[in-house]
Amino acid sequence: MSQDQTPPLTVASHDEVKEIHFDGEMEDRIKNILGRYSETQAALLPVLWACQERWGWISAGIMEAIAERLALSPAFVESVVTFYTMFRSRPPGRFHLQVCTTLSCRLCGAGPVIDELKRTLGIDFGETTPDGRFTLSDVKCLGVCGEGPVIQINDDYYTRLNTEELGRLLDEFK
Amino acid sequence: MMKPLLLRARGERNSRSLTTYLRFGGYGAVKKALIMDARDVIKEIKASGLRGRSGAGVPTGLKWGCVPKASGKPKYLICNADESEPGTFKDREIIRVDPHLLLEGMIIAAYAIDAHKAYIYIRGEFFHEAQMLEHAIGEAYRKKYLGKNILRTGFDLDIYVHRGAGAQICSEETALIESIEGRRGQPRLKPPFPAMAGLFGCPTIVNNVETLACLPHILENGADWFASIGTQESTGTKLFSVSGHVESPGVYEVPLGTTFREIIEDHCGGIPNGRELKAFIPGGSSAPVLTAAEIDTPACFDAVAKAGSTLGSGGLIVMDETVDMVWVLENLLEFYAHESCGQCTPCREGSAWALNILRRIRCNQGCPEDLETLCRIADFACRGMTICPLGDAFCEPIRSFLDRFGGEFRAAVTSGNPPRVVKAPILPTRRDQSMFAKPGTESC
Ligand SMILES: Cc1cc2nc3c(=O)[nH]c(=O)nc-3n(C[C@H](O)[C@H](O)[C@H](O)COP(=O)(O)O)c2cc1C
Ligand code: SF4
Ligand code: FES
């Protein structure tokens, strides 16, 4: 599908991931996923995960390709992508830092950790460092409230943080 | 102290492996259950008095009994591992310690309701836990505990892991079903209940991880044994996720009916830094807050309800004397305003509105009318005014915080700030509107 046939979607950017085609490996994965459900549409979330794993984020092009493969409309796919906060419709930094700002973590001192984090990285929530290394987000409860304060960096949790620990942790990712 | 059941493998080496699980007598309950009549399995669970561990405490056997026998449609079992209520982290612990216990429970539940496909819906953030489950499922398939003709009994079951993607409302069962079907996770109006028309329009049972993990123990040791643990109406043990101001936070397994004092002081080592307890939320963020005076309440469904709160998911959040309750309520409302799926006006607007008011109060710009407005929002958005109970979930904290810590709120709105000229708009009360009258009753 070329860009002039379909008007650009509103949220996702078209630019970065242009060549979308589902190669044999991806096609196998999709078939495997489809086998688990009695309706095609149910494969949408797992397929989105598979694509995000491959390309790092979900561009408008990927949405269109998925829509075509699963017989859905691109707008519908976008509506789903934008509902779920973990699907990224923009390219993120290499390390996505997600800090829990909910009650239990705050009671255990998440406040100072967050301030320190913003200060060291020089960015606020929702921003990416100029070198494209870190993206910072605030999230609600990550489900490990007993070990707060907690940060999720890509797929991993880092728990029981304080400001010194945080400094050490960030050095590891520098 | 009682020996743990659900967390019996905690601390074992390789506790997640099938070998360890078998050493504990694992999959023995499945062997027993699969040669029983499915109706007898349901009877056994009913007799055990097991109540759902996700929050509302619905008797599990009763719920299973609602699945229509001869609808001609396939039936589905879904394990709700989307644990997302702030303060709750027990399901993750079960998965990390003993995923086979969950799988065995799922096989028993699926057999009882005659489902041949089951899904585990796990929140997207639990990436590693999802892999642990995949691994355990792989092991179980290889040893014929899953797949076709399980243990040569003729019963087939496939279990799949379905990852969520960061929408906490998907832990509500109908939103979860929508999400599996590949849509935005927006709750559905009930009825029809999922037991009648759930996933793909077919009868579906959604059970919490902890509920399912109880099943092997019940089948193994008998309903009477399970019913003898805990109290008369709250049988068995329960996992409490304790967080906040305690010496050692974490997941603790105790018989239902243990008092909160025992949990906080004996198990968790009390409040650190020599401080005093001020308040605790007994059952996850949407349960009404209780004060230090209520610490001797037994942690079981009925006693907590009598104290004016709910046992909920057992997410115990402990707060010491230094905590500002206005700040706590603001923080909780941030969660609800963020998680509202946006379908219902009272929930979408109410949670955001209440949050705005709290923010204003915390900036020292509140006025006494604000508290009145908060009360009205809380009266307006609950008890059936919304599609799913998230409406009630954000109203309960508002009401209970104002009720029990009203002094702090009144002080915050009167502390020396100039009176504001513009009055906050006031919501109509429920009684103002005849459309809320029940059919058949006179409108007032
Ligand atoms: C707003 C809301 C949040 C919920 N969150 C959870 C949750 O995190 N985990 C869970 O198992 N059930 C949750 N539930 C309950 C589910 O809808 C469902 O009733 C439950 O999984 C049934 O399990 P049980 O019968 O084993 O208790 C939630 C319900 C609502 C209304
Ligand atoms: S009550 Fe809130 S979360 Fe539930 S369906 Fe309505 S808007 Fe969505
Ligand atoms: S409150 Fe931070 S993980 Fe739950």
XYZ file of C-alpha atoms and ligand atoms in Angstrom:
661
model
C 0.000 0.000 0.000
C 1.571 3.294 -0.926
C 1.246 6.471 0.970
C -0.766 8.350 -1.626
C -3.446 5.690 -1.701
C -4.090 5.920 2.004
C -4.129 9.252 3.773
C -1.606 9.293 6.592
C -2.808 8.155 9.981
C -3.046 10.753 12.664
C -0.855 9.555 15.480
C 1.896 7.354 14.190
C 4.660 8.679 12.069
C 5.210 7.292 8.588
C 8.835 8.077 8.221
C 11.122 5.633 9.876
C 10.032 2.112 9.101
C 9.227 2.091 5.402
C 9.799 -1.374 4.069
C 7.274 -3.513 5.816
C 6.869 -6.979 4.624
C 6.249 -10.015 6.695
C 9.044 -12.406 5.798
C 8.830 -16.169 6.216
C 9.769 -16.106 9.868
C 7.203 -13.469 10.712
C 4.577 -15.218 8.609
C 5.233 -18.417 10.590
C 4.789 -16.556 13.823
C 1.547 -15.032 12.643
C 0.222 -18.423 11.540
C 1.167 -19.883 14.898
C -0.630 -17.057 16.677
C -3.724 -17.435 14.508
C -3.876 -21.119 15.464
C -4.539 -20.221 19.088
C -7.792 -18.345 18.529
C -11.038 -19.138 16.818
C -11.267 -15.612 15.402
C -8.665 -13.820 13.309
C -9.039 -10.515 15.052
C -7.978 -12.027 18.366
C -4.484 -12.317 16.931
C -4.149 -8.540 16.870
C -2.438 -7.978 20.220
C 0.034 -10.853 19.874
C 0.875 -9.770 16.316
C 1.415 -6.200 17.476
C 3.772 -7.535 20.140
C 5.640 -9.559 17.564
C 6.031 -6.495 15.350
C 7.104 -4.272 18.188
C 9.704 -6.869 19.108
C 11.004 -6.860 15.553
C 10.909 -3.146 14.718
C 11.011 -1.614 18.182
C 7.858 0.368 17.623
C 4.666 0.374 15.574
C 4.756 2.777 12.669
C 1.804 3.636 10.473
C 3.288 1.349 7.832
C 3.293 -1.576 10.234
C -0.296 -0.835 11.200
C -1.305 -0.932 7.566
C 0.525 -4.171 6.959
C -1.073 -5.789 9.999
C -4.476 -4.475 9.006
C -4.125 -6.055 5.599
C -2.879 -9.354 6.986
C -5.664 -9.654 9.564
C -8.415 -8.189 7.368
C -9.001 -5.170 9.590
C -9.046 -1.486 8.778
C -5.886 0.529 9.480
C -7.934 2.947 11.551
C -9.138 0.104 13.726
C -5.606 -1.139 14.256
C -4.557 2.362 15.206
C -7.435 2.662 17.653
C -6.169 -0.436 19.407
C -2.518 0.604 19.341
C -3.311 3.939 20.920
C -5.446 2.409 23.667
C -2.618 0.329 25.081
C 0.179 2.326 26.610
C 2.870 -0.254 25.948
C 2.553 -0.072 22.166
C 4.727 2.721 20.899
C 3.650 4.650 17.859
C 6.871 6.650 17.877
C 10.431 5.415 17.970
C 11.600 5.350 21.593
C 15.049 5.873 22.998
C 17.274 2.829 23.301
C 16.375 2.439 26.934
C 12.837 3.091 27.976
C 12.723 4.017 31.663
C 9.300 3.688 33.195
C 8.939 4.837 36.765
C 6.049 3.856 38.992
C 4.464 6.932 40.564
C 1.697 5.194 42.477
C 1.040 5.168 46.195
C 3.089 2.290 47.609
C 6.190 3.304 45.707
C 5.694 6.921 46.703
C 5.370 5.935 50.352
C 8.735 4.201 50.052
C 10.510 7.193 48.596
C 9.851 7.241 44.866
C 9.616 11.041 44.944
C 13.337 11.772 45.442
C 14.266 9.012 42.983
C 12.084 10.599 40.316
C 13.535 14.060 40.937
C 17.051 12.682 40.742
C 16.238 10.797 37.565
C 14.871 13.874 35.836
C 17.843 15.906 37.014
C 20.515 13.475 35.806
C 18.897 12.809 32.472
C 17.866 16.419 32.025
C 14.469 15.434 30.668
C 10.889 15.301 31.923
C 8.326 12.525 31.616
C 7.451 11.766 28.015
C 10.785 13.024 26.677
C 13.838 11.419 25.136
C 17.418 12.484 25.716
C 18.966 14.270 22.699
C 21.356 11.363 22.116
C 18.350 9.046 21.744
C 19.537 6.850 24.574
C 16.869 7.261 27.246
C 13.129 7.800 27.127
C 11.473 8.587 30.433
C 7.848 7.781 31.243
C 5.734 7.764 34.341
C 3.551 4.709 34.770
C 0.965 3.633 37.253
C 1.532 0.674 39.558
C 3.815 -1.959 38.037
C 2.613 -4.730 40.337
C 5.673 -5.025 42.585
C 4.554 -2.547 45.218
C 6.382 -4.389 48.010
C 9.720 -3.644 46.387
C 9.269 0.022 45.553
C 10.527 2.392 44.318
C 10.688 0.582 41.015
C 11.759 1.394 37.472
C 11.149 -0.750 34.450
C 13.949 -0.466 31.896
C 12.845 -2.104 28.670
C 11.674 -5.547 29.865
C 13.380 -5.611 33.250
C 12.353 -4.369 36.664
C 14.829 -2.641 38.953
C 13.494 -2.473 42.481
C 14.167 -0.987 45.926
C 15.886 2.004 44.408
C 17.205 5.030 46.184
C 19.143 7.936 44.786
C 22.580 6.274 45.117
C 21.378 3.015 43.610
C 19.889 4.985 40.769
C 23.204 6.643 39.963
C 24.899 3.246 39.793
C 22.108 1.840 37.668
C 22.237 4.658 35.130
C 26.014 4.277 34.847
C 25.445 0.688 33.715
C 23.405 1.931 30.797
C 25.672 4.816 29.836
C 2.417 -20.021 62.207
C 0.733 -22.172 59.624
C 2.725 -23.801 56.868
C 2.109 -22.048 53.566
C 0.054 -23.841 50.909
C 0.099 -21.680 47.825
C 3.657 -20.559 48.465
C 4.898 -23.880 49.799
C 7.686 -23.954 47.215
C 9.006 -20.496 48.057
C 12.687 -20.747 48.835
C 13.082 -24.175 47.202
C 15.785 -24.561 44.609
C 14.375 -24.474 41.100
C 10.936 -24.043 42.582
C 9.449 -23.359 39.158
C 10.548 -26.596 37.539
C 8.239 -29.514 36.938
C 10.606 -31.836 38.805
C 10.311 -29.803 41.982
C 6.576 -29.578 41.533
C 6.284 -33.345 41.185
C 8.367 -33.771 44.310
C 5.649 -31.902 46.181
C 3.108 -34.377 44.849
C 2.238 -32.083 41.966
C -0.385 -33.070 39.389
C -1.767 -35.594 41.875
C -4.945 -33.544 42.131
C -5.417 -33.622 38.367
C -5.145 -37.417 38.404
C -7.887 -37.470 41.014
C -10.100 -34.881 39.365
C -10.043 -36.231 35.821
C -11.567 -39.547 36.881
C -14.303 -37.804 38.863
C -17.542 -36.629 37.327
C -17.221 -32.925 36.495
C -20.327 -32.248 38.575
C -18.657 -33.803 41.596
C -15.623 -31.571 41.114
C -17.903 -28.546 41.209
C -19.639 -29.970 44.281
C -16.311 -30.441 46.009
C -15.288 -26.845 45.313
C -18.673 -25.606 46.509
C -18.282 -27.612 49.704
C -14.842 -26.151 50.320
C -16.345 -22.672 50.538
C -13.653 -21.256 48.254
C -14.350 -17.643 47.359
C -12.761 -15.773 44.460
C -9.493 -14.130 45.424
C -9.705 -11.246 42.979
C -11.738 -8.919 45.140
C -15.448 -9.471 45.310
C -15.216 -12.877 46.977
C -17.671 -14.635 44.661
C -17.980 -18.318 45.613
C -16.074 -20.138 42.883
C -18.247 -23.250 42.743
C -21.355 -21.133 42.418
C -19.873 -19.203 39.525
C -18.904 -22.379 37.688
C -22.419 -23.687 38.200
C -23.744 -20.818 36.060
C -22.113 -22.135 32.899
C -24.927 -23.489 30.730
C -24.431 -27.210 30.122
C -25.875 -27.613 26.663
C -25.391 -24.386 24.781
C -23.689 -26.243 21.961
C -20.896 -23.665 22.044
C -17.335 -24.232 23.155
C -16.552 -23.026 26.661
C -13.514 -21.082 27.711
C -11.521 -20.683 30.861
C -9.498 -17.525 31.402
C -6.968 -17.026 34.125
C -6.859 -13.387 35.140
C -3.183 -12.632 35.715
C -3.540 -8.966 34.880
C -2.965 -7.983 38.485
C -3.154 -4.236 38.374
C -4.811 -2.780 41.424
C -2.246 -0.599 43.178
C -0.985 -2.410 46.243
C -1.541 -5.909 44.863
C 1.342 -8.138 43.807
C 0.428 -11.627 44.940
C -0.382 -13.262 41.596
C 3.065 -12.414 40.348
C 4.502 -14.183 43.375
C 2.561 -17.372 42.613
C 3.756 -17.314 39.018
C 7.347 -16.705 40.034
C 7.334 -19.367 42.733
C 5.132 -22.120 41.407
C 3.620 -21.729 37.910
C 2.705 -25.414 37.754
C 0.375 -24.966 40.697
C -1.539 -22.462 38.583
C -1.533 -24.761 35.551
C -2.799 -27.672 37.613
C -5.562 -25.473 38.994
C -6.468 -24.445 35.461
C -6.713 -28.048 34.299
C -9.089 -28.824 37.163
C -11.217 -25.730 36.490
C -11.323 -26.397 32.758
C -12.394 -29.975 33.397
C -15.123 -28.852 35.771
C -16.665 -26.436 33.276
C -15.834 -28.571 30.230
C -13.503 -26.090 28.547
C -10.868 -27.283 26.112
C -9.139 -23.984 25.537
C -7.862 -21.740 28.257
C -6.034 -18.446 28.188
C -3.833 -16.815 30.749
C -4.192 -13.067 30.345
C -1.081 -11.558 31.885
C -0.251 -7.881 32.068
C 2.244 -6.748 29.467
C 4.742 -5.466 32.012
C 5.194 -9.012 33.372
C 7.429 -9.987 30.488
C 9.568 -12.441 32.425
C 6.592 -13.936 34.218
C 4.937 -14.570 30.845
C 8.058 -16.434 29.778
C 8.065 -18.458 32.985
C 4.494 -19.482 32.216
C 5.359 -20.369 28.618
C 8.194 -22.487 29.901
C 6.018 -24.280 32.442
C 3.342 -24.866 29.807
C 5.991 -26.390 27.542
C 7.073 -28.756 30.313
C 3.488 -29.748 31.014
C 2.830 -30.515 27.335
C 5.897 -32.712 27.133
C 4.767 -34.751 30.130
C 1.196 -35.005 28.818
C -0.406 -32.895 31.510
C -1.637 -30.677 28.707
C -2.701 -31.259 25.135
C -4.727 -34.136 23.751
C -5.905 -36.971 25.954
C -4.372 -35.767 29.206
C -3.038 -38.684 31.246
C -5.083 -40.989 28.992
C -8.366 -39.789 30.417
C -9.703 -38.532 27.112
C -9.740 -34.921 28.318
C -8.108 -32.349 26.014
C -6.897 -28.934 27.069
C -4.723 -26.284 25.478
C -3.470 -23.355 27.502
C -2.178 -20.186 25.846
C -0.573 -17.115 27.316
C -2.026 -13.840 26.074
C -0.092 -10.734 26.978
C -1.827 -7.470 27.738
C -0.179 -4.241 26.712
C -0.397 -1.744 29.513
C -4.055 -0.980 30.081
C -4.902 -1.624 33.673
C -8.650 -1.661 33.090
C -8.145 -4.931 31.190
C -8.070 -6.689 34.540
C -11.828 -6.222 34.671
C -13.149 -9.441 33.201
C -15.227 -8.095 30.326
C -12.515 -5.634 29.311
C -10.097 -8.531 29.436
C -12.327 -10.501 27.085
C -12.537 -7.547 24.696
C -8.784 -7.323 24.821
C -8.286 -10.983 23.925
C -10.709 -10.499 21.058
C -8.335 -7.869 19.688
C -10.142 -4.703 20.633
C -9.647 -1.745 22.941
C -10.064 -2.954 26.497
C -13.406 -1.365 27.255
C -15.682 -3.183 29.695
C -18.995 -4.554 28.504
C -22.338 -4.021 30.099
C -23.446 -6.939 32.245
C -25.633 -8.961 31.904
C -24.967 -11.060 29.952
C -22.333 -12.293 32.342
C -19.270 -13.958 30.847
C -20.465 -17.296 32.230
C -23.306 -17.035 29.694
C -21.686 -15.074 26.862
C -18.037 -14.212 27.203
C -15.087 -14.800 24.914
C -16.221 -14.993 21.250
C -19.780 -14.991 22.579
C -19.266 -18.343 24.288
C -19.666 -19.277 27.970
C -16.497 -18.196 29.743
C -15.241 -18.400 33.294
C -12.686 -15.838 34.427
C -10.810 -16.719 37.603
C -7.994 -15.080 39.437
C -4.548 -16.719 39.646
C -4.803 -17.227 43.391
C -8.283 -18.753 43.143
C -7.035 -21.269 40.609
C -3.952 -22.052 42.680
C -6.192 -23.114 45.581
C -7.894 -25.828 43.533
C -5.166 -28.519 43.550
C -4.970 -28.264 47.337
C -8.725 -28.682 47.707
C -8.861 -31.704 45.431
C -5.809 -33.218 47.052
C -6.844 -32.843 50.690
C -10.606 -32.612 50.471
C -13.174 -29.889 50.863
C -13.555 -30.421 54.611
C -9.885 -29.922 55.233
C -9.918 -26.661 53.260
C -13.078 -25.498 55.012
C -11.435 -26.108 58.365
C -8.824 -23.421 57.618
C -9.840 -19.817 58.119
C -13.266 -18.773 59.337
C -16.696 -20.149 58.659
C -17.527 -17.902 55.691
C -13.974 -17.215 54.572
C -12.262 -20.540 54.183
C -8.677 -21.293 53.313
C -5.533 -19.237 53.352
C -5.043 -15.927 51.598
C -2.067 -14.129 50.208
C -1.643 -10.605 51.486
C 0.572 -8.244 49.531
C 1.852 -5.837 52.139
C 3.452 -2.598 51.007
C 4.139 0.861 52.340
C 5.400 1.606 55.814
C 6.258 -1.793 57.249
C 9.633 -3.188 58.227
C 9.527 -6.043 55.706
C 7.002 -5.640 52.935
C 6.162 -8.597 50.726
C 3.653 -11.366 50.112
C 2.470 -13.271 53.184
C 0.197 -16.274 53.295
C -2.031 -16.550 56.353
C -5.349 -18.247 57.132
C -8.292 -15.947 56.514
C -9.409 -14.430 59.789
C -5.913 -13.542 60.954
C -6.070 -10.005 62.321
C -4.395 -7.143 60.538
C -2.417 -6.551 63.710
C -0.832 -9.988 63.391
C -0.066 -9.426 59.727
C 1.434 -5.987 60.232
C 3.200 -6.519 63.543
C 4.140 -10.208 63.622
C 4.668 -11.050 59.981
C 5.879 -7.730 58.620
C 7.802 -6.587 61.687
C 5.670 -3.513 62.409
C 6.151 0.093 61.402
C 9.766 1.172 60.854
C 11.592 4.089 62.485
C 9.611 3.816 65.710
C 6.625 5.521 64.173
C 2.963 4.884 64.808
C 0.442 3.396 62.431
C -1.982 5.951 61.064
C -4.086 4.138 58.516
C -4.158 1.094 56.279
C -5.978 0.132 53.131
C -6.913 -3.528 53.566
C -7.687 -4.700 50.054
C -5.988 -2.813 47.278
C -6.367 0.838 46.367
C -10.121 0.758 45.808
C -10.933 -0.588 49.265
C -12.029 2.057 51.785
C -9.247 3.112 54.133
C -9.287 2.015 57.780
C -7.716 3.770 60.749
C -5.178 2.502 63.255
C -8.043 1.890 65.681
C -9.346 -0.846 63.387
C -6.148 -2.852 63.293
C -7.669 -5.711 65.286
C -10.182 -6.460 62.553
C -9.859 -10.059 61.372
C -8.824 -10.239 57.735
C -11.774 -12.153 56.328
C -14.501 -11.105 53.930
C -17.261 -10.503 56.465
C -15.331 -8.877 59.281
C -13.680 -6.376 56.949
C -17.046 -5.603 55.379
C -18.435 -5.013 58.861
C -15.601 -2.602 59.589
C -16.713 -0.645 56.536
C -14.178 -1.741 53.958
C -13.574 -4.751 51.717
C -10.985 -7.484 51.820
C -10.605 -7.052 48.075
C -7.470 -8.538 46.636
C -5.596 -8.499 49.936
C -3.375 -5.610 48.910
C -2.554 -4.158 52.292
C -1.102 -0.649 52.083
C 0.229 0.579 55.409
C 0.713 4.257 56.227
C 2.476 5.705 59.254
C 1.726 8.889 61.164
C 3.713 11.136 58.837
C 1.464 10.567 55.846
C -0.726 13.389 54.553
C -4.082 11.865 53.673
C -4.968 14.581 51.185
C -1.846 13.678 49.263
C -2.717 9.972 49.389
C -6.165 10.572 47.956
C -4.710 12.734 45.204
C -2.278 9.987 44.319
C -4.998 7.342 44.198
C -7.220 9.519 42.053
C -4.369 10.011 39.615
C -4.484 6.285 39.074
C -8.230 6.168 38.491
C -8.323 9.233 36.273
C -5.602 7.609 34.211
C -7.238 4.194 34.055
C -10.818 5.178 33.294
C -11.498 3.735 29.858
C -13.670 6.724 29.009
C -16.941 5.038 28.132
C -19.044 6.342 31.013
C -19.347 10.010 31.794
C -19.570 9.640 35.596
C -16.315 7.692 35.685
C -14.396 9.577 33.013
C -15.376 13.066 34.111
C -15.878 12.265 37.777
C -12.423 10.838 38.353
C -10.725 13.677 36.489
C -12.864 16.274 38.222
C -12.179 14.841 41.660
C -8.474 14.770 40.850
C -8.555 18.415 39.798
C -10.211 19.362 43.051
C -7.609 17.464 45.059
C -4.802 19.110 43.145
C -6.335 22.483 43.814
C -6.688 21.737 47.507
C -3.076 20.668 47.671
C -2.028 23.953 46.060
C -3.797 25.701 48.939
C -6.537 26.918 46.670
C -9.367 24.791 47.946
C -12.591 26.067 49.399
C -15.052 24.326 51.738
C -17.474 23.754 48.858
C -14.883 21.502 47.273
C -15.474 18.845 49.890
C -19.172 18.968 49.193
C -18.494 18.557 45.486
C -16.212 15.596 46.186
C -18.975 13.938 48.195
C -21.442 14.495 45.405
C -19.126 13.103 42.772
C -18.633 10.067 44.967
C -22.384 9.645 45.342
C -22.999 10.155 41.690
C -20.562 7.815 40.002
C -21.147 4.664 41.979
C -23.671 1.891 42.493
C -24.663 1.025 39.035
C -24.130 4.355 37.346
C -21.314 3.015 35.247
C -20.686 0.056 32.975
C -18.037 -1.518 35.168
C -17.247 -1.196 38.873
C -14.300 1.153 38.299
C -16.834 3.880 39.008
C -17.285 2.516 42.528
C -13.582 1.845 42.790
C -12.664 5.528 42.767
C -15.665 6.640 44.824
C -14.935 4.377 47.770
C -11.580 5.964 48.561
C -13.060 9.464 48.291
C -15.899 8.636 50.622
C -13.792 6.782 53.161
C -10.995 9.348 53.261
C -13.476 12.161 53.845
C -15.288 10.056 56.387
C -12.334 8.970 58.465
C -9.879 11.787 57.908
C -12.297 14.622 57.210
C -10.482 16.856 59.679
C -7.360 16.902 57.544
C -9.368 17.790 54.473
C -11.274 20.533 56.257
C -8.033 21.962 57.559
C -6.584 21.877 54.066
C -9.442 23.852 52.554
C -9.609 26.483 55.270
C -5.944 27.058 55.951
C -5.673 30.774 55.469
C -6.350 31.078 51.755
C -8.585 33.857 50.490
C -12.171 32.784 49.859
C -12.753 32.127 46.210
C -15.352 34.106 44.365
C -16.438 31.485 41.874
C -18.320 28.622 43.433
C -17.570 25.177 42.177
C -20.450 23.740 40.184
C -22.547 21.335 42.163
C -23.718 18.015 40.805
C -27.345 17.075 41.174
C -27.855 14.516 43.891
C -29.129 11.109 42.888
C -32.597 11.792 44.212
C -33.017 14.854 42.022
C -33.532 12.661 39.025
C -36.470 10.391 38.667
C -34.722 8.372 35.985
C -32.749 6.682 38.743
C -35.819 5.246 40.396
C -36.076 1.490 40.166
C -38.756 0.233 37.817
C -41.926 -0.467 39.700
C -41.085 1.899 42.540
C -42.453 5.383 42.741
C -40.102 8.063 41.629
C -39.193 10.464 44.317
C -11.854 -2.306 38.028
C -11.651 -3.768 38.246
C -10.376 -4.268 38.386
C -10.149 -5.627 38.554
N -8.867 -6.077 38.677
C -8.642 -7.396 38.809
C -7.306 -7.883 38.897
O -6.345 -7.128 38.879
N -7.103 -9.221 38.998
C -8.159 -10.094 39.029
O -7.921 -11.288 39.101
N -9.429 -9.658 38.955
C -9.702 -8.338 38.841
N -10.994 -7.898 38.758
C -12.089 -8.878 38.862
C -12.396 -9.555 37.549
O -13.318 -8.775 36.837
C -13.000 -10.926 37.747
O -14.162 -10.775 38.471
C -12.105 -11.872 38.471
O -10.973 -12.166 37.700
C -12.819 -13.133 38.857
O -11.950 -13.954 39.580
P -12.361 -14.750 40.882
O -13.783 -15.213 40.726
O -11.394 -15.863 40.924
O -12.207 -13.835 42.036
C -11.243 -6.519 38.600
C -12.525 -6.008 38.482
C -12.741 -4.665 38.307
C -14.130 -4.175 38.174
S -16.777 2.731 34.773
Fe -14.989 3.769 33.922
S -13.581 2.133 33.382
Fe -15.597 1.183 33.689
S -16.511 1.137 31.658
Fe -17.160 3.056 32.578
S -15.601 4.575 31.938
Fe -14.780 2.540 31.557
S 2.766 1.140 43.570
Fe 4.618 1.052 42.478
S 4.568 -0.979 41.754
Fe 2.652 -0.844 42.750
